[in-house]
Amino acid sequence: MLPAVYAEKPLFPAIFAEIASPAASERWAYNGSMKPDEGQRFSRASALGLLGGAVGVLASCGGGSASACAVTPEGEIGPFFADDSLAGFNRSNILANLDGTSVQSGIKLTLTVHVYDTRASCAPMPGVQIDLWHCNAAGVYSDEASEGTASQTWLRGYRLTDSTGTATFTTIFPGWYAGRTTHIHVRARSKYNSASSTSDGSNTTQVFFPQAAIDTINTTIAPYSAKGANPTTNANDYVSRRETKGQTELALSGGAATGFSATASIGLPIT
């Protein structure tokens, strides 16, 4: 059975000692096992190590403490971003199309995003547009002709952070597709970087899940179990390992039956 609470201690510890040289230039490579056009971006990420004993998003301003304030590492934008800035996409519940149809099945996930200013003593940042998008339980993205989902809008949306720098989304635990571990894309459009193009992901990161939870869900809980175990794990996923360096893994509370909750702390500007 899936443990009821994931918190405090890492379930799948992975310390990545590899640190990109500050002088190294960014390079792109294609991995044929991924979806079309999804390249590998090996960026000059900040050299932040995993903090001992924590599974949550570590590239953050922990609890608003200036001493713990750190920028969030960039995680590539990928090929499935759509600039959903229309008013209808400003919604906290992203389970269905904008017209309420095609509600996606899966384990409910409530994701709270806290945004902090690493250049202002980790003060909360209101008015930041947080875009969220990810695949469904079957590993498919909406609004993609290549996926057969053109004009669909489920599992996409954005919120503006409130006076406490907080935005909350109701979604589902994502599935997986070849070449990638389970993940969610997060874009933060702010005074530091308001980029909205499909190619410039310099204000974008990705958040990940504990490997133990991923494995259990994919092998024992419908509809995820229809695909079974994902051969790509957090440890060998190129974004988790090389770009975010394990720093954006979420801590889950709750359970599969009632739904999970998680909090992502984003320290801006993303680098």
Tab-separated table of C-alpha atoms in Angstrom:
chain	number	residue	atom	x	y	z
A	1	MET	CA	0.000	0.000	0.000
A	2	LEU	CA	1.068	3.571	-0.607
A	3	PRO	CA	2.210	5.238	2.626
A	4	ALA	CA	-0.240	7.914	3.772
A	5	VAL	CA	2.342	10.652	4.219
A	6	TYR	CA	5.540	11.577	2.424
A	7	ALA	CA	7.341	14.268	4.350
A	8	GLU	CA	10.543	15.291	6.067
A	9	LYS	CA	12.765	12.339	5.107
A	10	PRO	CA	13.751	11.445	1.556
A	11	LEU	CA	12.188	8.237	0.262
A	12	PHE	CA	14.541	8.007	-2.698
A	13	PRO	CA	17.753	9.805	-1.744
A	14	ALA	CA	19.893	10.890	-4.616
A	15	ILE	CA	22.804	13.244	-4.219
A	16	PHE	CA	24.153	14.451	-7.500
A	17	ALA	CA	27.715	15.695	-7.183
A	18	GLU	CA	27.999	16.725	-10.805
A	19	ILE	CA	28.163	20.506	-11.123
A	20	ALA	CA	28.343	22.216	-14.470
A	21	SER	CA	31.301	24.537	-14.949
A	22	PRO	CA	30.324	28.230	-14.830
A	23	ALA	CA	32.324	28.664	-18.009
A	24	ALA	CA	30.509	25.911	-19.841
A	25	SER	CA	28.138	26.993	-22.552
A	26	GLU	CA	24.672	25.551	-22.893
A	27	ARG	CA	24.304	22.709	-25.345
A	28	TRP	CA	21.382	20.819	-26.805
A	29	ALA	CA	21.100	17.161	-27.755
A	30	TYR	CA	18.236	15.024	-28.976
A	31	ASN	CA	17.244	11.727	-27.411
A	32	GLY	CA	15.148	9.634	-29.783
A	33	SER	CA	13.286	7.936	-26.920
A	34	MET	CA	11.592	11.206	-26.023
A	35	LYS	CA	8.578	12.764	-27.611
A	36	PRO	CA	9.287	14.608	-30.885
A	37	ASP	CA	11.184	17.876	-30.458
A	38	GLU	CA	11.828	17.383	-26.756
A	39	GLY	CA	15.531	18.118	-26.501
A	40	GLN	CA	17.935	17.676	-23.656
A	41	ARG	CA	19.070	20.957	-22.246
A	42	PHE	CA	22.230	20.774	-20.206
A	43	SER	CA	22.259	24.262	-18.711
A	44	ARG	CA	24.665	25.998	-16.412
A	45	ALA	CA	22.454	25.461	-13.390
A	46	SER	CA	23.246	26.880	-9.997
A	47	ALA	CA	25.415	24.612	-7.885
A	48	LEU	CA	22.951	23.969	-5.087
A	49	GLY	CA	23.266	20.655	-3.253
A	50	LEU	CA	20.443	18.739	-1.648
A	51	LEU	CA	19.825	19.913	1.898
A	52	GLY	CA	20.042	17.051	4.362
A	53	GLY	CA	16.822	15.245	5.225
A	54	ALA	CA	14.366	17.212	3.077
A	55	VAL	CA	12.325	15.968	0.137
A	56	GLY	CA	10.459	19.180	-0.634
A	57	VAL	CA	11.418	21.837	-3.135
A	58	LEU	CA	14.817	22.838	-1.844
A	59	ALA	CA	15.648	25.622	-4.266
A	60	SER	CA	13.430	27.864	-2.250
A	61	CYS	CA	13.215	30.443	0.480
A	62	GLY	CA	12.499	28.019	3.276
A	63	GLY	CA	9.764	29.444	5.449
A	64	GLY	CA	10.571	32.949	4.237
A	65	SER	CA	13.938	32.941	5.961
A	66	ALA	CA	16.468	35.134	4.200
A	67	SER	CA	19.282	32.819	5.293
A	68	ALA	CA	17.600	29.915	3.491
A	69	CYS	CA	16.740	31.956	0.411
A	70	ALA	CA	18.008	30.453	-2.825
A	71	VAL	CA	17.094	30.724	-6.472
A	72	THR	CA	15.167	27.926	-8.145
A	73	PRO	CA	17.070	26.168	-10.946
A	74	GLU	CA	15.759	26.327	-14.477
A	75	GLY	CA	14.110	23.233	-15.921
A	76	GLU	CA	13.579	23.301	-19.678
A	77	ILE	CA	10.243	24.408	-21.084
A	78	GLY	CA	9.822	21.372	-23.347
A	79	PRO	CA	7.705	21.189	-26.515
A	80	PHE	CA	4.232	21.235	-24.956
A	81	PHE	CA	3.896	24.764	-23.566
A	82	ALA	CA	1.002	26.852	-24.914
A	83	ASP	CA	0.662	30.522	-24.001
A	84	ASP	CA	-2.685	30.180	-22.259
A	85	SER	CA	-2.967	33.777	-21.067
A	86	LEU	CA	-6.647	34.208	-21.919
A	87	ALA	CA	-8.879	34.997	-18.972
A	88	GLY	CA	-10.499	31.565	-19.058
A	89	PHE	CA	-7.196	29.895	-18.235
A	90	ASN	CA	-6.889	31.919	-15.037
A	91	ARG	CA	-8.263	29.102	-12.898
A	92	SER	CA	-7.205	27.046	-9.927
A	93	ASN	CA	-8.978	23.842	-11.007
A	94	ILE	CA	-7.374	22.613	-14.232
A	95	LEU	CA	-8.890	19.120	-14.349
A	96	ALA	CA	-11.176	19.733	-17.349
A	97	ASN	CA	-11.446	21.675	-20.587
A	98	LEU	CA	-12.450	25.316	-20.204
A	99	ASP	CA	-16.054	24.327	-20.979
A	100	GLY	CA	-16.030	21.700	-18.224
A	101	THR	CA	-15.816	18.655	-20.490
A	102	SER	CA	-13.201	15.878	-20.497
A	103	VAL	CA	-12.493	15.859	-16.764
A	104	GLN	CA	-9.244	13.962	-16.333
A	105	SER	CA	-9.183	10.918	-14.086
A	106	GLY	CA	-6.417	10.180	-11.637
A	107	ILE	CA	-5.288	10.807	-8.089
A	108	LYS	CA	-6.234	14.318	-7.002
A	109	LEU	CA	-3.298	16.634	-6.346
A	110	THR	CA	-3.529	20.034	-4.679
A	111	LEU	CA	-0.365	21.941	-5.536
A	112	THR	CA	0.397	25.180	-3.722
A	113	VAL	CA	3.103	27.385	-5.184
A	114	HIS	CA	4.850	29.996	-3.033
A	115	VAL	CA	6.961	32.588	-4.870
A	116	TYR	CA	9.746	34.529	-3.159
A	117	ASP	CA	12.125	37.291	-4.207
A	118	THR	CA	15.681	36.109	-3.591
A	119	ARG	CA	16.944	39.655	-4.198
A	120	ALA	CA	14.705	41.230	-1.569
A	121	SER	CA	15.313	39.202	1.587
A	122	CYS	CA	13.032	36.447	0.335
A	123	ALA	CA	9.940	38.628	0.439
A	124	PRO	CA	6.761	37.057	-1.003
A	125	MET	CA	6.069	38.170	-4.572
A	126	PRO	CA	2.443	39.047	-5.408
A	127	GLY	CA	1.158	39.337	-8.966
A	128	VAL	CA	3.433	36.688	-10.473
A	129	GLN	CA	1.747	34.662	-13.220
A	130	ILE	CA	2.247	30.971	-12.498
A	131	ASP	CA	1.566	28.798	-15.547
A	132	LEU	CA	1.086	25.088	-14.912
A	133	TRP	CA	0.856	22.261	-17.436
A	134	HIS	CA	1.489	18.523	-17.456
A	135	CYS	CA	0.374	15.249	-19.033
A	136	ASN	CA	-2.600	13.184	-17.912
A	137	ALA	CA	-2.530	9.737	-16.304
A	138	ALA	CA	-1.902	8.148	-19.716
A	139	GLY	CA	1.080	10.413	-20.442
A	140	VAL	CA	-0.748	12.638	-22.953
A	141	TYR	CA	-0.780	16.461	-23.130
A	142	SER	CA	-3.781	18.514	-24.173
A	143	ASP	CA	-3.801	21.049	-27.025
A	144	GLU	CA	-1.278	19.089	-29.088
A	145	ALA	CA	-2.036	17.927	-32.625
A	146	SER	CA	0.721	15.327	-32.324
A	147	GLU	CA	-1.125	13.877	-29.332
A	148	GLY	CA	-4.520	13.987	-31.017
A	149	THR	CA	-5.700	16.549	-28.466
A	150	ALA	CA	-5.849	19.783	-30.490
A	151	SER	CA	-8.299	22.296	-28.949
A	152	GLN	CA	-8.400	20.406	-25.662
A	153	THR	CA	-7.423	22.516	-22.646
A	154	TRP	CA	-7.347	20.157	-19.654
A	155	LEU	CA	-4.408	20.198	-17.257
A	156	ARG	CA	-3.440	23.704	-18.309
A	157	GLY	CA	-3.961	26.992	-16.521
A	158	TYR	CA	-2.443	29.849	-14.619
A	159	ARG	CA	-2.931	31.845	-11.449
A	160	LEU	CA	-1.602	35.192	-10.223
A	161	THR	CA	0.056	34.970	-6.846
A	162	ASP	CA	-1.782	36.735	-4.029
A	163	SER	CA	-0.386	39.167	-1.458
A	164	THR	CA	1.449	36.295	0.237
A	165	GLY	CA	3.054	35.160	-3.026
A	166	THR	CA	0.816	32.103	-3.170
A	167	ALA	CA	-1.095	30.363	-5.967
A	168	THR	CA	-2.955	27.046	-5.636
A	169	PHE	CA	-3.976	24.504	-8.266
A	170	THR	CA	-6.243	21.466	-8.217
A	171	THR	CA	-5.013	18.841	-10.654
A	172	ILE	CA	-4.026	15.163	-10.735
A	173	PHE	CA	-0.854	13.213	-10.175
A	174	PRO	CA	0.689	13.071	-13.677
A	175	GLY	CA	1.384	9.916	-15.625
A	176	TRP	CA	4.493	9.334	-17.712
A	177	TYR	CA	5.715	8.998	-21.280
A	178	ALA	CA	8.850	7.514	-22.819
A	179	GLY	CA	12.101	9.201	-21.890
A	180	ARG	CA	10.815	11.249	-18.944
A	181	THR	CA	10.064	10.670	-15.296
A	182	THR	CA	6.831	12.000	-13.746
A	183	HIS	CA	6.920	15.807	-13.671
A	184	ILE	CA	4.971	19.079	-13.800
A	185	HIS	CA	6.036	22.219	-15.688
A	186	VAL	CA	5.921	25.539	-13.806
A	187	ARG	CA	6.477	28.941	-15.432
A	188	ALA	CA	6.809	32.105	-13.331
A	189	ARG	CA	6.250	35.358	-15.257
A	190	SER	CA	7.440	38.215	-13.102
A	191	LYS	CA	9.273	41.528	-13.080
A	192	TYR	CA	12.479	39.536	-13.507
A	193	ASN	CA	11.399	37.620	-16.576
A	194	SER	CA	8.036	37.836	-18.330
A	195	ALA	CA	8.962	35.622	-21.296
A	196	SER	CA	5.937	33.934	-22.845
A	197	SER	CA	7.328	32.285	-25.978
A	198	THR	CA	7.335	28.563	-26.617
A	199	SER	CA	11.107	28.551	-27.029
A	200	ASP	CA	12.418	30.802	-24.244
A	201	GLY	CA	12.039	28.826	-21.019
A	202	SER	CA	14.396	30.912	-18.922
A	203	ASN	CA	11.610	31.555	-16.383
A	204	THR	CA	10.519	27.922	-16.255
A	205	THR	CA	11.268	24.953	-14.005
A	206	GLN	CA	9.922	21.453	-13.447
A	207	VAL	CA	8.865	19.781	-10.205
A	208	PHE	CA	9.150	16.079	-9.474
A	209	PHE	CA	7.778	13.426	-7.117
A	210	PRO	CA	9.265	10.896	-4.674
A	211	GLN	CA	10.347	7.802	-6.596
A	212	ALA	CA	8.681	5.437	-4.135
A	213	ALA	CA	5.325	7.113	-4.723
A	214	ILE	CA	5.797	7.057	-8.501
A	215	ASP	CA	6.638	3.359	-8.515
A	216	THR	CA	3.701	2.356	-6.332
A	217	ILE	CA	1.169	4.444	-8.235
A	218	ASN	CA	2.328	3.284	-11.659
A	219	THR	CA	2.167	-0.392	-10.756
A	220	THR	CA	-0.820	-0.703	-8.414
A	221	ILE	CA	-3.319	2.125	-8.893
A	222	ALA	CA	-5.682	2.636	-11.842
A	223	PRO	CA	-5.597	4.288	-14.313
A	224	TYR	CA	-1.801	4.585	-13.990
A	225	SER	CA	-1.237	0.843	-13.666
A	226	ALA	CA	-2.502	0.312	-17.221
A	227	LYS	CA	0.936	1.486	-18.405
A	228	GLY	CA	2.929	-0.028	-15.575
A	229	ALA	CA	6.355	0.972	-14.327
A	230	ASN	CA	8.276	3.749	-16.023
A	231	PRO	CA	11.829	2.724	-16.987
A	232	THR	CA	12.919	6.364	-16.635
A	233	THR	CA	13.372	7.264	-12.979
A	234	ASN	CA	14.228	10.501	-11.220
A	235	ALA	CA	17.826	9.314	-11.042
A	236	ASN	CA	18.209	8.968	-14.805
A	237	ASP	CA	15.836	11.688	-16.003
A	238	TYR	CA	17.961	14.336	-17.698
A	239	VAL	CA	16.035	17.334	-16.316
A	240	SER	CA	15.857	16.073	-12.741
A	241	ARG	CA	19.478	14.923	-12.760
A	242	ARG	CA	21.308	17.532	-14.826
A	243	GLU	CA	19.159	20.670	-14.774
A	244	THR	CA	17.342	20.876	-11.442
A	245	LYS	CA	19.805	18.486	-9.764
A	246	GLY	CA	17.163	16.926	-7.526
A	247	GLN	CA	16.337	20.269	-5.908
A	248	THR	CA	12.704	20.517	-7.029
A	249	GLU	CA	11.305	17.247	-5.718
A	250	LEU	CA	8.011	17.671	-3.913
A	251	ALA	CA	7.058	16.285	-0.511
A	252	LEU	CA	3.611	14.676	-0.623
A	253	SER	CA	1.071	14.566	2.181
A	254	GLY	CA	-2.218	12.690	2.109
A	255	GLY	CA	-2.819	9.472	0.229
A	256	ALA	CA	-3.946	7.920	-3.034
A	257	ALA	CA	-7.522	7.389	-1.851
A	258	THR	CA	-8.188	10.954	-0.708
A	259	GLY	CA	-5.632	12.820	-2.793
A	260	PHE	CA	-2.227	14.344	-2.252
A	261	SER	CA	-1.136	17.842	-1.296
A	262	ALA	CA	2.252	19.377	-2.011
A	263	THR	CA	3.938	22.756	-1.847
A	264	ALA	CA	6.504	24.129	-4.271
A	265	SER	CA	8.571	27.122	-3.193
A	266	ILE	CA	9.966	29.093	-6.106
A	267	GLY	CA	12.819	31.512	-5.543
A	268	LEU	CA	13.023	34.136	-8.293
A	269	PRO	CA	14.709	34.916	-10.541
A	270	ILE	CA	14.955	31.374	-11.899
A	271	THR	CA	18.492	30.637	-13.121
